[in-house]
Coordinates of C-alpha atoms in Angstrom, one line a residue:
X1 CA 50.8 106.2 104.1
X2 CA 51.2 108.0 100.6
X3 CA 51.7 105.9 97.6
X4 CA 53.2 107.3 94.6
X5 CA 51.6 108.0 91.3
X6 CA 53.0 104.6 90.4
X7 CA 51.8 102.6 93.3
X8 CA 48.2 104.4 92.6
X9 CA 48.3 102.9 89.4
X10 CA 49.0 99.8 90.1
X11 CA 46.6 99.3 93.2
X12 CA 44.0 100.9 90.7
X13 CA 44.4 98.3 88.4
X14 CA 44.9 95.3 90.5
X15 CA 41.4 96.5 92.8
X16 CA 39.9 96.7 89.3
X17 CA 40.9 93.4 88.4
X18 CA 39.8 92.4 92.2
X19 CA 36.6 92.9 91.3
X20 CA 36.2 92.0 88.1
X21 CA 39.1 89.7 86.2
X22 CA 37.2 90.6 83.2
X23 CA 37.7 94.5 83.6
X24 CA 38.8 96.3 80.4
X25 CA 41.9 97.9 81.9
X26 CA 41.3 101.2 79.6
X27 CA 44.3 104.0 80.1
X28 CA 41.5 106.2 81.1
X29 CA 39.5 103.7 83.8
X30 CA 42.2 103.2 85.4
X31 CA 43.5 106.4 85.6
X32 CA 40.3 107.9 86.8
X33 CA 40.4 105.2 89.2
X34 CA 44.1 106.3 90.4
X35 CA 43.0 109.6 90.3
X36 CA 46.2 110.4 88.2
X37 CA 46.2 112.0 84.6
X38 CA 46.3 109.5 81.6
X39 CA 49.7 110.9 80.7
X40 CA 51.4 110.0 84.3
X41 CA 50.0 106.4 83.6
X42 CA 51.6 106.5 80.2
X43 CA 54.7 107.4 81.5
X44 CA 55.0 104.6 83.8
X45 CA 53.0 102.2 81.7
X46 CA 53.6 102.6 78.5
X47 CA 51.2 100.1 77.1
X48 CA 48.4 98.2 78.5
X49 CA 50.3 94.9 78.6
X50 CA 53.1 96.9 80.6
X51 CA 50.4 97.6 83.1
X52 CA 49.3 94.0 82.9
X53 CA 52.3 92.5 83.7
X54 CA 53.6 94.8 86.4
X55 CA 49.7 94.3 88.1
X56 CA 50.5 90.6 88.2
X57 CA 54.0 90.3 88.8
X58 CA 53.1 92.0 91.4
X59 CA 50.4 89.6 93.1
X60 CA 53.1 86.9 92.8
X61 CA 55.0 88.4 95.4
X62 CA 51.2 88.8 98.1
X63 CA 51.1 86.0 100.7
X64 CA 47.5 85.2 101.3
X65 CA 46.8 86.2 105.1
X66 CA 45.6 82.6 106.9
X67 CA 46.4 81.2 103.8
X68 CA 45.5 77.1 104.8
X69 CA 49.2 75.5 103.6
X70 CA 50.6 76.5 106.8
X71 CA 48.2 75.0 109.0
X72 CA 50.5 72.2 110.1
X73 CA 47.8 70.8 112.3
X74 CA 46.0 69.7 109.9
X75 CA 46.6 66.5 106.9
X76 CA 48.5 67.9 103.3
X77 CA 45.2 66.6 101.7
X78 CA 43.1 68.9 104.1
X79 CA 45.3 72.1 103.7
X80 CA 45.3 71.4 100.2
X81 CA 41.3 70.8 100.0
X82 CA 40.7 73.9 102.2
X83 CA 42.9 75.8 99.4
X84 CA 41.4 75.1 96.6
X85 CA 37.9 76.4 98.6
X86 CA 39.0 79.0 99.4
X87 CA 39.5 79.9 95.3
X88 CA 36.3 78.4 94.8
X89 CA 34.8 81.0 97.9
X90 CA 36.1 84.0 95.9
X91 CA 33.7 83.3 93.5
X92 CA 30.2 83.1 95.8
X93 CA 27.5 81.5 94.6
X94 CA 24.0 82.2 93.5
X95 CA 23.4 85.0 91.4
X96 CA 27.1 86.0 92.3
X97 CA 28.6 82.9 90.6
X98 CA 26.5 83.4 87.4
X99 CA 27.5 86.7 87.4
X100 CA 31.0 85.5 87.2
X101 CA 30.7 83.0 85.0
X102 CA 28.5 85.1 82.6
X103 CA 31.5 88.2 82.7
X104 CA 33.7 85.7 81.5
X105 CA 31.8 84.1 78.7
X106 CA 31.2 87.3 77.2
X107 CA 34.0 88.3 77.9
X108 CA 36.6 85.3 76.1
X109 CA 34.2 82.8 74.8
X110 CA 30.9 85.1 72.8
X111 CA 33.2 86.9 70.4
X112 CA 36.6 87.0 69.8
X113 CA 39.0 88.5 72.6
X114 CA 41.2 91.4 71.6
X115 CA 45.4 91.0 71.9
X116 CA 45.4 93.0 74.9
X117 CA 41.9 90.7 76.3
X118 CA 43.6 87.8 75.7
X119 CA 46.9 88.9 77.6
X120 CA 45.2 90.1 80.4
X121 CA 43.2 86.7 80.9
X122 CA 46.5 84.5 80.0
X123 CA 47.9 86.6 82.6
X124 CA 45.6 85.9 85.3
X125 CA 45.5 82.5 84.6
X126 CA 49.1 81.9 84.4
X127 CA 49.1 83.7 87.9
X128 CA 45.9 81.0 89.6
X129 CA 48.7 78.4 88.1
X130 CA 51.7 80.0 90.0
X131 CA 49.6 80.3 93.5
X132 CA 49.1 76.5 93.2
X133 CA 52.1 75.6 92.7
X134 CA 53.5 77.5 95.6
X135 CA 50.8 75.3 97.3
X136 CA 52.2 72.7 95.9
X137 CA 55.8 73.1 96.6
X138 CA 54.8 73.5 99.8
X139 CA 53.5 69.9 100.1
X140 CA 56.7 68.2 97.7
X141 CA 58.6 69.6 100.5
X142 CA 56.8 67.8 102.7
X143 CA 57.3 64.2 100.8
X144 CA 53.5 64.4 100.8
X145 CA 52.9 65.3 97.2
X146 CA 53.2 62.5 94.4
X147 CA 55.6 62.5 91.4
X148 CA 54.4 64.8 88.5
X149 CA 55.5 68.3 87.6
X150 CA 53.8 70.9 89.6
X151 CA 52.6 72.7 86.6
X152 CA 51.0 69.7 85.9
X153 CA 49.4 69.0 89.0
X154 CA 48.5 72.6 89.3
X155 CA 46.4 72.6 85.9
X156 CA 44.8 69.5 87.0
X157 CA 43.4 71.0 90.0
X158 CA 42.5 74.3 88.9
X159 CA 40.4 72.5 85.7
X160 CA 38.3 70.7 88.3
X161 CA 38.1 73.9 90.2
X162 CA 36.4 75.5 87.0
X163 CA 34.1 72.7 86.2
X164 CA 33.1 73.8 89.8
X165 CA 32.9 77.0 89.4
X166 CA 30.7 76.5 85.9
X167 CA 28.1 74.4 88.3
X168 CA 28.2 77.0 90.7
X169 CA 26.2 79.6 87.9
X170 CA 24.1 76.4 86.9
X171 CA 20.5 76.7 88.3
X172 CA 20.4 74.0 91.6
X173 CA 23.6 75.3 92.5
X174 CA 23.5 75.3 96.2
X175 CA 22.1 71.6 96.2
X176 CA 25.4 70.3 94.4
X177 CA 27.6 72.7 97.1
X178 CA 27.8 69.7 99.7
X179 CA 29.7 67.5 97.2
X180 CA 32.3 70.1 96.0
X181 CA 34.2 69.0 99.6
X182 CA 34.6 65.8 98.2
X183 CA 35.4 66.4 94.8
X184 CA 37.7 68.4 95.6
X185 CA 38.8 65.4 97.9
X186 CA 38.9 63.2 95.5
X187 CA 40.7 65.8 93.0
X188 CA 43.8 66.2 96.0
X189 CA 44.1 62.2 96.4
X190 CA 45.4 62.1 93.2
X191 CA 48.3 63.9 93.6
X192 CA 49.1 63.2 96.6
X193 CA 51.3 60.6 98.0
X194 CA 49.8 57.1 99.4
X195 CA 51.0 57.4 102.8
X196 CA 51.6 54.3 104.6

């Protein structure tokens, strides 16, 4: 299958994001990485934002394959726990999870992030908040969520998911990993409707 100069771009800079969400999305990385000239990805892209934007606009509309809402077999509070892992799992652990969490501090916490740094990381984390809440719509539907805004919920999840994360680069890391399951637990009781 060929992919236009367009779509080149634009799986360029999502695979860059992929593998790093702290990746400076530079005209020129990600045109080497397209294998286009940095004029074709100024014509489509104008600006880095307009790349930015497009990129995750774009991973709104990706289903995750197996994703663990539609297991029916299982209870809303297990889907939703097995979820929320399977954010966590993107991250690793070990060295992996420091590596992480160290790219990001330097990268929005050390110094000052740039206009275009600090669109690209609102960006991502505005898209985290929308893949919950499809999660979550998923379960209101149901009757099994409890009343709140989904936003709301959404944020509340995903902060305990980063305290997670941040003990995940902590030294004794893989000691703490058997409790995550039931903080994460814990976390999903809360929103979640008291069934009779």
């Amino acid at each position: 299958m060929t992919h236009s100069t367009r779509d080149k771009i634009l799986i360029a800079a999502a695979t860059m994001l992929g593998e790093d969400p702290t990746a400076r999305l530079s005209v020129r990385a990600v045109a080497t990485r397209a294998g286009v000239s940095t004029g074709s990805l100024r014509h489509f892209f104008p600006t880095q934002r307009a790349l930015i934007d497009e990129v995750v606009a774009r991973l709104h509309e990706v289903d995750l394959p197996d994703d663990p809402m539609q297991d029916l077999t299982r209870t809303p509070s297990e889907r939703l726990v097995a979820c929320l892992q399977l954010v966590l799992s993107q991250v690793g652990t070990g060295e992996q999870a420091r590596n992480h969490w160290g790219s990001l501090y330097n990268a929005y916490v050390a110094s000052p992030a740039s206009e275009d740094d600090s669109h690209v990381f609102l960006a991502l984390e505005q898209f985290a908040v929308h893949r919950v809440v499809r999660w979550l719509a998923a379960l209101h539907d149901e009757g099994a969520l409890a009343p709140g805004e989904l936003e709301h919920h959404a944020r509340f999840l995903l902060t305990v998911v980063n305290g997670l994360l941040t003990e995940r680069a902590l030294p004794g890391d893989l000691a703490r990993l058997e409790f995550e399951e039931r903080t994460l637990t814990t976390a999903a009781s809360a929103i979640l409707r008291r069934l009779p």
